[in-house]
Amino acid sequence: MGISSRSAVAIHALTMLARWREHTLTSGDIADSLDSNPVLVRRILGTLRDAGLVQSTEGRGGGWTLARAPRAITLYDAYAAVETGPVLAGHAHPPSAECEVGRNIQALLEAEFRAAEQALEHRLGRTTIAHLVRQVLAKERELGLQR
């Protein structure tokens, strides 16, 4: 299984919640920014809530907020909350033991794929949601559009 769009949606939602931290946002607010469906956003937010990254309040004026400071949430936190299984997977069926490549490839690929996963974890772990908010604001200033 590869990385789905869930990671991008989760990171987008977390960045919005951090950007407008003084407000509670609804799944509809976030869905509008994603040009997506609020039901999809609610599913992702529910998974992020289960991971302790966001919290929700019910009722009038309710919605979603961050459960931790933006500087304490990494992209890897978001990825790990919403993605299941490894990014890179081996053969669905064991290769032939009669072939020299088949006998050896699975163990070789497992080592390579694990190293790639560790590199992904390390890279995503270096960037926080606070860093993305700063980048968003810098891009808006460049464009002369910051509110």
PDB file of C-alpha atoms in Angstrom:
ATOM      1  CA  MET A   1       0.000   0.000   0.000  1.00  0.00           C
ATOM      2  CA  GLY A   2       1.372   3.442  -0.838  1.00  0.00           C
ATOM      3  CA  ILE A   3       0.778   6.746   0.836  1.00  0.00           C
ATOM      4  CA  SER A   4      -2.760   7.875   0.241  1.00  0.00           C
ATOM      5  CA  SER A   5      -4.037  11.425   0.169  1.00  0.00           C
ATOM      6  CA  ARG A   6      -4.982  11.063   3.852  1.00  0.00           C
ATOM      7  CA  SER A   7      -1.584  12.432   4.903  1.00  0.00           C
ATOM      8  CA  ALA A   8      -1.975  15.530   2.754  1.00  0.00           C
ATOM      9  CA  VAL A   9      -5.508  16.116   4.052  1.00  0.00           C
ATOM     10  CA  ALA A  10      -4.385  15.637   7.657  1.00  0.00           C
ATOM     11  CA  ILE A  11      -1.442  18.021   7.290  1.00  0.00           C
ATOM     12  CA  HIS A  12      -3.649  20.583   5.526  1.00  0.00           C
ATOM     13  CA  ALA A  13      -6.218  20.397   8.331  1.00  0.00           C
ATOM     14  CA  LEU A  14      -3.584  20.681  11.063  1.00  0.00           C
ATOM     15  CA  THR A  15      -2.004  23.667   9.318  1.00  0.00           C
ATOM     16  CA  MET A  16      -5.385  25.413   9.074  1.00  0.00           C
ATOM     17  CA  LEU A  17      -6.110  24.749  12.733  1.00  0.00           C
ATOM     18  CA  ALA A  18      -2.691  26.161  13.643  1.00  0.00           C
ATOM     19  CA  ARG A  19      -3.047  29.189  11.366  1.00  0.00           C
ATOM     20  CA  TRP A  20      -6.375  30.181  12.887  1.00  0.00           C
ATOM     21  CA  ARG A  21      -5.592  28.826  16.337  1.00  0.00           C
ATOM     22  CA  GLU A  22      -7.650  31.509  18.080  1.00  0.00           C
ATOM     23  CA  HIS A  23     -10.784  30.143  16.355  1.00  0.00           C
ATOM     24  CA  THR A  24     -12.595  26.839  16.352  1.00  0.00           C
ATOM     25  CA  LEU A  25     -12.918  25.541  12.805  1.00  0.00           C
ATOM     26  CA  THR A  26     -15.634  23.251  11.520  1.00  0.00           C
ATOM     27  CA  SER A  27     -15.048  20.342   9.196  1.00  0.00           C
ATOM     28  CA  GLY A  28     -16.902  22.460   6.620  1.00  0.00           C
ATOM     29  CA  ASP A  29     -14.358  25.287   7.008  1.00  0.00           C
ATOM     30  CA  ILE A  30     -11.519  22.862   6.404  1.00  0.00           C
ATOM     31  CA  ALA A  31     -13.373  21.093   3.582  1.00  0.00           C
ATOM     32  CA  ASP A  32     -13.864  24.445   1.828  1.00  0.00           C
ATOM     33  CA  SER A  33     -10.114  25.026   1.870  1.00  0.00           C
ATOM     34  CA  LEU A  34      -9.519  21.518   0.557  1.00  0.00           C
ATOM     35  CA  ASP A  35     -12.339  21.864  -1.981  1.00  0.00           C
ATOM     36  CA  SER A  36     -13.490  18.552  -0.558  1.00  0.00           C
ATOM     37  CA  ASN A  37     -16.334  16.901   1.299  1.00  0.00           C
ATOM     38  CA  PRO A  38     -16.820  17.630   5.038  1.00  0.00           C
ATOM     39  CA  VAL A  39     -17.520  13.928   5.666  1.00  0.00           C
ATOM     40  CA  LEU A  40     -14.029  13.013   4.427  1.00  0.00           C
ATOM     41  CA  VAL A  41     -12.553  15.773   6.575  1.00  0.00           C
ATOM     42  CA  ARG A  42     -14.474  14.579   9.657  1.00  0.00           C
ATOM     43  CA  ARG A  43     -13.095  11.058   9.180  1.00  0.00           C
ATOM     44  CA  ILE A  44      -9.529  12.362   9.011  1.00  0.00           C
ATOM     45  CA  LEU A  45     -10.091  14.693  11.977  1.00  0.00           C
ATOM     46  CA  GLY A  46     -11.508  11.770  13.963  1.00  0.00           C
ATOM     47  CA  THR A  47      -8.338   9.799  13.315  1.00  0.00           C
ATOM     48  CA  LEU A  48      -6.231  12.815  14.315  1.00  0.00           C
ATOM     49  CA  ARG A  49      -8.314  13.121  17.489  1.00  0.00           C
ATOM     50  CA  ASP A  50      -7.695   9.461  18.303  1.00  0.00           C
ATOM     51  CA  ALA A  51      -3.963  10.194  17.959  1.00  0.00           C
ATOM     52  CA  GLY A  52      -4.221  13.147  20.366  1.00  0.00           C
ATOM     53  CA  LEU A  53      -3.437  15.802  17.756  1.00  0.00           C
ATOM     54  CA  VAL A  54      -6.803  17.590  17.659  1.00  0.00           C
ATOM     55  CA  GLN A  55      -9.845  17.925  19.866  1.00  0.00           C
ATOM     56  CA  SER A  56     -13.458  18.673  19.140  1.00  0.00           C
ATOM     57  CA  THR A  57     -16.257  20.455  20.930  1.00  0.00           C
ATOM     58  CA  GLU A  58     -19.898  19.705  20.310  1.00  0.00           C
ATOM     59  CA  GLY A  59     -22.811  22.043  19.854  1.00  0.00           C
ATOM     60  CA  ARG A  60     -23.249  25.606  18.726  1.00  0.00           C
ATOM     61  CA  GLY A  61     -19.889  27.251  18.188  1.00  0.00           C
ATOM     62  CA  GLY A  62     -18.252  23.835  18.351  1.00  0.00           C
ATOM     63  CA  GLY A  63     -15.652  22.500  16.008  1.00  0.00           C
ATOM     64  CA  TRP A  64     -12.025  21.488  15.933  1.00  0.00           C
ATOM     65  CA  THR A  65      -8.881  22.829  17.563  1.00  0.00           C
ATOM     66  CA  LEU A  66      -5.339  21.587  18.009  1.00  0.00           C
ATOM     67  CA  ALA A  67      -4.733  19.458  21.086  1.00  0.00           C
ATOM     68  CA  ARG A  68      -1.021  20.351  21.129  1.00  0.00           C
ATOM     69  CA  ALA A  69       1.058  23.360  20.195  1.00  0.00           C
ATOM     70  CA  PRO A  70       1.822  23.554  16.448  1.00  0.00           C
ATOM     71  CA  ARG A  71       5.548  23.361  17.219  1.00  0.00           C
ATOM     72  CA  ALA A  72       4.897  20.040  18.984  1.00  0.00           C
ATOM     73  CA  ILE A  73       3.220  18.377  15.989  1.00  0.00           C
ATOM     74  CA  THR A  74       5.407  17.058  13.188  1.00  0.00           C
ATOM     75  CA  LEU A  75       4.411  15.982   9.724  1.00  0.00           C
ATOM     76  CA  TYR A  76       5.385  12.484  10.801  1.00  0.00           C
ATOM     77  CA  ASP A  77       2.836  12.671  13.629  1.00  0.00           C
ATOM     78  CA  ALA A  78       0.136  13.405  11.061  1.00  0.00           C
ATOM     79  CA  TYR A  79       1.395  10.713   8.690  1.00  0.00           C
ATOM     80  CA  ALA A  80       1.561   8.084  11.437  1.00  0.00           C
ATOM     81  CA  ALA A  81      -1.943   8.981  12.642  1.00  0.00           C
ATOM     82  CA  VAL A  82      -3.681   8.461   9.313  1.00  0.00           C
ATOM     83  CA  GLU A  83      -1.628   5.997   7.283  1.00  0.00           C
ATOM     84  CA  THR A  84      -1.728   2.268   7.881  1.00  0.00           C
ATOM     85  CA  GLY A  85       0.963  -0.164   6.938  1.00  0.00           C
ATOM     86  CA  PRO A  86       4.273   0.447   5.261  1.00  0.00           C
ATOM     87  CA  VAL A  87       4.700   2.794   2.318  1.00  0.00           C
ATOM     88  CA  LEU A  88       6.653   0.182   0.402  1.00  0.00           C
ATOM     89  CA  ALA A  89       5.511  -3.424   0.486  1.00  0.00           C
ATOM     90  CA  GLY A  90       7.132  -6.611  -0.687  1.00  0.00           C
ATOM     91  CA  HIS A  91       5.660  -9.265  -2.902  1.00  0.00           C
ATOM     92  CA  ALA A  92       2.027 -10.126  -2.291  1.00  0.00           C
ATOM     93  CA  HIS A  93       2.936 -13.795  -2.836  1.00  0.00           C
ATOM     94  CA  PRO A  94       6.259 -15.417  -2.010  1.00  0.00           C
ATOM     95  CA  PRO A  95       8.559 -15.568  -5.036  1.00  0.00           C
ATOM     96  CA  SER A  96       9.876 -18.855  -6.362  1.00  0.00           C
ATOM     97  CA  ALA A  97      12.495 -20.546  -4.218  1.00  0.00           C
ATOM     98  CA  GLU A  98      13.706 -22.239  -7.409  1.00  0.00           C
ATOM     99  CA  CYS A  99      15.110 -18.941  -8.721  1.00  0.00           C
ATOM    100  CA  GLU A 100      18.233 -17.301  -7.300  1.00  0.00           C
ATOM    101  CA  VAL A 101      16.563 -13.881  -7.478  1.00  0.00           C
ATOM    102  CA  GLY A 102      13.324 -15.240  -6.007  1.00  0.00           C
ATOM    103  CA  ARG A 103      15.166 -16.881  -3.114  1.00  0.00           C
ATOM    104  CA  ASN A 104      16.930 -13.683  -2.114  1.00  0.00           C
ATOM    105  CA  ILE A 105      14.968 -10.668  -3.266  1.00  0.00           C
ATOM    106  CA  GLN A 106      12.453 -10.487  -0.416  1.00  0.00           C
ATOM    107  CA  ALA A 107      15.110 -10.146   2.309  1.00  0.00           C
ATOM    108  CA  LEU A 108      17.051  -7.632   0.208  1.00  0.00           C
ATOM    109  CA  LEU A 109      13.971  -5.547  -0.494  1.00  0.00           C
ATOM    110  CA  GLU A 110      12.893  -5.615   3.149  1.00  0.00           C
ATOM    111  CA  ALA A 111      16.219  -4.050   4.159  1.00  0.00           C
ATOM    112  CA  GLU A 112      16.035  -1.400   1.411  1.00  0.00           C
ATOM    113  CA  PHE A 113      12.396  -0.600   2.053  1.00  0.00           C
ATOM    114  CA  ARG A 114      12.945  -0.300   5.825  1.00  0.00           C
ATOM    115  CA  ALA A 115      15.838   2.124   5.222  1.00  0.00           C
ATOM    116  CA  ALA A 116      13.591   4.179   2.926  1.00  0.00           C
ATOM    117  CA  GLU A 117      10.814   4.199   5.560  1.00  0.00           C
ATOM    118  CA  GLN A 118      13.296   5.371   8.194  1.00  0.00           C
ATOM    119  CA  ALA A 119      14.415   8.185   5.891  1.00  0.00           C
ATOM    120  CA  LEU A 120      10.768   9.189   5.395  1.00  0.00           C
ATOM    121  CA  GLU A 121      10.148   9.158   9.153  1.00  0.00           C
ATOM    122  CA  HIS A 122      13.260  11.245   9.756  1.00  0.00           C
ATOM    123  CA  ARG A 123      12.403  13.821   7.076  1.00  0.00           C
ATOM    124  CA  LEU A 124       8.766  14.226   8.090  1.00  0.00           C
ATOM    125  CA  GLY A 125       9.816  14.365  11.737  1.00  0.00           C
ATOM    126  CA  ARG A 126      11.981  17.435  11.062  1.00  0.00           C
ATOM    127  CA  THR A 127       9.102  19.653   9.945  1.00  0.00           C
ATOM    128  CA  THR A 128       6.458  20.912  12.349  1.00  0.00           C
ATOM    129  CA  ILE A 129       3.022  22.316  11.697  1.00  0.00           C
ATOM    130  CA  ALA A 130       4.310  25.645  13.087  1.00  0.00           C
ATOM    131  CA  HIS A 131       6.975  25.621  10.366  1.00  0.00           C
ATOM    132  CA  LEU A 132       4.317  25.111   7.677  1.00  0.00           C
ATOM    133  CA  VAL A 133       2.246  27.993   9.048  1.00  0.00           C
ATOM    134  CA  ARG A 134       5.308  30.258   8.843  1.00  0.00           C
ATOM    135  CA  GLN A 135       5.876  29.128   5.248  1.00  0.00           C
ATOM    136  CA  VAL A 136       2.225  29.748   4.323  1.00  0.00           C
ATOM    137  CA  LEU A 137       2.368  33.251   5.788  1.00  0.00           C
ATOM    138  CA  ALA A 138       5.663  33.981   4.009  1.00  0.00           C
ATOM    139  CA  LYS A 139       4.161  32.883   0.673  1.00  0.00           C
ATOM    140  CA  GLU A 140       1.122  35.079   1.297  1.00  0.00           C
ATOM    141  CA  ARG A 141       3.386  38.068   2.038  1.00  0.00           C
ATOM    142  CA  GLU A 142       5.300  37.404  -1.197  1.00  0.00           C
ATOM    143  CA  LEU A 143       2.020  37.496  -3.085  1.00  0.00           C
ATOM    144  CA  GLY A 144       0.792  40.544  -1.163  1.00  0.00           C
ATOM    145  CA  LEU A 145      -2.242  38.586   0.025  1.00  0.00           C
ATOM    146  CA  GLN A 146      -1.690  38.166   3.768  1.00  0.00           C
ATOM    147  CA  ARG A 147      -4.761  38.993   5.842  1.00  0.00           C
TER     148      ARG A 147
END
